[in-house]
PDB file of C-alpha atoms in Angstrom:
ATOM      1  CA  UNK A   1      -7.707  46.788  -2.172  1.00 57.00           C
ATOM      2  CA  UNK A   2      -5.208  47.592   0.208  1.00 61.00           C
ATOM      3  CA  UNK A   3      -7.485  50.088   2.278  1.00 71.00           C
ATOM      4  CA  UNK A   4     -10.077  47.254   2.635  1.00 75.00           C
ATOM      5  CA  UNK A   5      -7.030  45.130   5.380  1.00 70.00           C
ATOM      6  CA  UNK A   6      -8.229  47.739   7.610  1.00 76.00           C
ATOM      7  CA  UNK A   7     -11.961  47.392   7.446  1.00 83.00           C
ATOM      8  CA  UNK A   8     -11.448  43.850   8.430  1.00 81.00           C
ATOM      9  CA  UNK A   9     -12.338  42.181  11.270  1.00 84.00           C
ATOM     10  CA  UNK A  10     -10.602  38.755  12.817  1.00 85.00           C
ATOM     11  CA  UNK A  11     -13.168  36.491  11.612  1.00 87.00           C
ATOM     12  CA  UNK A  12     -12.486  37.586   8.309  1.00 84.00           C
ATOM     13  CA  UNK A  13      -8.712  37.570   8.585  1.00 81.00           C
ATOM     14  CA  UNK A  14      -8.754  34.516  10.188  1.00 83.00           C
ATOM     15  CA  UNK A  15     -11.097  32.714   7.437  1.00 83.00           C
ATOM     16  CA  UNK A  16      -8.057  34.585   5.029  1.00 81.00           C
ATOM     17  CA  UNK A  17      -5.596  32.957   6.852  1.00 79.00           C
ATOM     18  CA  UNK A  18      -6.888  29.758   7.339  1.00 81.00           C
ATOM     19  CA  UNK A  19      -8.803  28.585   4.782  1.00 80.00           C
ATOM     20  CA  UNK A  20      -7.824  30.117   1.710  1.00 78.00           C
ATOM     21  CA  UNK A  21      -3.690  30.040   2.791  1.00 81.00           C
ATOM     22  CA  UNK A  22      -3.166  27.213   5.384  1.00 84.00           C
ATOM     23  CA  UNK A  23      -5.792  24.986   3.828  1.00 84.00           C
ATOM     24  CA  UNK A  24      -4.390  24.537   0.467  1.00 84.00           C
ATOM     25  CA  UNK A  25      -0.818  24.257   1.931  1.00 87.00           C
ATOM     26  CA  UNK A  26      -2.493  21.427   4.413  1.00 89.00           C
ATOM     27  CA  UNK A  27      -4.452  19.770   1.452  1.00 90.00           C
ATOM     28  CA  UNK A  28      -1.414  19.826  -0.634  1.00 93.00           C
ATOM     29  CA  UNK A  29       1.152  18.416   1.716  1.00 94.00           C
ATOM     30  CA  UNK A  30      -1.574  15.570   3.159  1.00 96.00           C
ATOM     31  CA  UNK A  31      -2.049  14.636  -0.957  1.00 97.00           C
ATOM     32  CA  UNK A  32       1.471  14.024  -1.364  1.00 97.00           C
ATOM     33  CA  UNK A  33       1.697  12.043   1.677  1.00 97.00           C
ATOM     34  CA  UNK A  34      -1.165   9.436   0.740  1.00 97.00           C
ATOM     35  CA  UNK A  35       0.351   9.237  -2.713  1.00 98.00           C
ATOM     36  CA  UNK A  36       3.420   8.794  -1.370  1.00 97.00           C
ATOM     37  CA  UNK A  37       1.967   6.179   1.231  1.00 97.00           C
ATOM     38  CA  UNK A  38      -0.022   4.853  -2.141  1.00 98.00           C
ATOM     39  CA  UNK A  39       3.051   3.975  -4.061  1.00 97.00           C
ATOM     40  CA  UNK A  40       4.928   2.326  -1.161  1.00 97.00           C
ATOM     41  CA  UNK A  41       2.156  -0.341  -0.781  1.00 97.00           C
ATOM     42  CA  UNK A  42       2.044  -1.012  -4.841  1.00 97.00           C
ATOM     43  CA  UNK A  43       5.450  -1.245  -4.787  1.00 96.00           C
ATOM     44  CA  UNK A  44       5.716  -3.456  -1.705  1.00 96.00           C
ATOM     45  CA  UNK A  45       2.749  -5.631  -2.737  1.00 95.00           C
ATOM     46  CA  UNK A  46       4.518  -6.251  -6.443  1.00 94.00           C
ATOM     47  CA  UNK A  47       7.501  -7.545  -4.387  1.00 93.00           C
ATOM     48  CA  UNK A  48       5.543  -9.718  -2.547  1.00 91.00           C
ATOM     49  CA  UNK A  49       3.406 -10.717  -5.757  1.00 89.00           C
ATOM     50  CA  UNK A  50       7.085 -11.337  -7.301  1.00 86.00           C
ATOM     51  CA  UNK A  51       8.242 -13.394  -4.463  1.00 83.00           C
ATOM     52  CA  UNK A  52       5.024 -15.892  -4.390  1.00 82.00           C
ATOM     53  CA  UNK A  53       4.386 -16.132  -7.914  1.00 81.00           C
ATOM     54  CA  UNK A  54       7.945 -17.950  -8.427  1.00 75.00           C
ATOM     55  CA  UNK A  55       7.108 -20.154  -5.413  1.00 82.00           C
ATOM     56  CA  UNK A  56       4.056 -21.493  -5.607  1.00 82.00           C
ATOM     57  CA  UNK A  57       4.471 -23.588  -9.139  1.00 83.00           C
ATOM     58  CA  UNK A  58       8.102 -25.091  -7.417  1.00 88.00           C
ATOM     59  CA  UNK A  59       5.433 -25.885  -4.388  1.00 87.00           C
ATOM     60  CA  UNK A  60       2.839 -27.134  -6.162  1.00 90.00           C
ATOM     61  CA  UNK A  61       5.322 -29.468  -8.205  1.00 93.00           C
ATOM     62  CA  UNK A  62       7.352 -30.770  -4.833  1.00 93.00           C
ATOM     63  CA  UNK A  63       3.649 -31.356  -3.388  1.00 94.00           C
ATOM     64  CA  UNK A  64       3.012 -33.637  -6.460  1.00 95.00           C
ATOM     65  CA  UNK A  65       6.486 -35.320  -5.440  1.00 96.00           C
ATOM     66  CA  UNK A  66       6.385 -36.066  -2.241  1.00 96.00           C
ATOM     67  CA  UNK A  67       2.708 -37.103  -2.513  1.00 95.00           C
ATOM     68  CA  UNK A  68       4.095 -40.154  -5.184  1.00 95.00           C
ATOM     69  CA  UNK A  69       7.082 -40.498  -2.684  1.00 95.00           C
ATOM     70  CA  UNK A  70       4.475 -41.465   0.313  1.00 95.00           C
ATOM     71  CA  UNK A  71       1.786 -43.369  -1.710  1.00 94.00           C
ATOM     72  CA  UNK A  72       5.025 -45.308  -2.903  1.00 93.00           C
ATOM     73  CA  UNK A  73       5.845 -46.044   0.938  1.00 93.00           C
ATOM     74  CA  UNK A  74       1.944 -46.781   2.013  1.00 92.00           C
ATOM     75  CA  UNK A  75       2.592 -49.027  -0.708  1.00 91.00           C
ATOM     76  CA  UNK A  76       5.424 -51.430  -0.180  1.00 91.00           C
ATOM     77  CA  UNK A  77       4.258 -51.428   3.604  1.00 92.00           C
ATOM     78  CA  UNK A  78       1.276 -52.823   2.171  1.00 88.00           C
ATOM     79  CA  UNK A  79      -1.086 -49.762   3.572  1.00 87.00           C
ATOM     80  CA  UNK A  80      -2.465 -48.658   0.811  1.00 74.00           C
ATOM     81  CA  UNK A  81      -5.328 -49.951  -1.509  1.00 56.00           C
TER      82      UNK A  81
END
């Protein structure tokens, strides 16, 4: 095997090189980097799932509220019907 590094010639030890060495290191390292890239936006979007899924029932219910509060108002200023 070793006798056949000599009988090589650069396209062939660059094709080596490159795609059968630097290509899986590059594939490798760029797959780690999505999934790591990946897990930052599930992890960010369950914070901000978190942060709106407590809010929006308190919002919905202070809607509700307030709308009472100004129909009551329209009201006694004798706006409403």
């Amino acid at each position: 095997m070793l006798d056949r590094y000599g009988l090589l010639d650069a396209t062939e030890v660059a094709h080596i090189v490159i795609c059968d060495k630097w290509m899986a290191s590059i594939e490798d390292s760029a797959s780690k980097q999505v999934k790591r890239l990946t897990d930052g936006l599930v992890d960010r979007s369950k914070v901000v799932e978190d942060r709106y899924a407590k809010a929006l029932p308190d919002l919905t219910r202070q809607v509700g509220e307030h709308g009472k509060m100004v129909e009551d108002h329209l009201s006694r200023m004798g706006l409403s019907g």
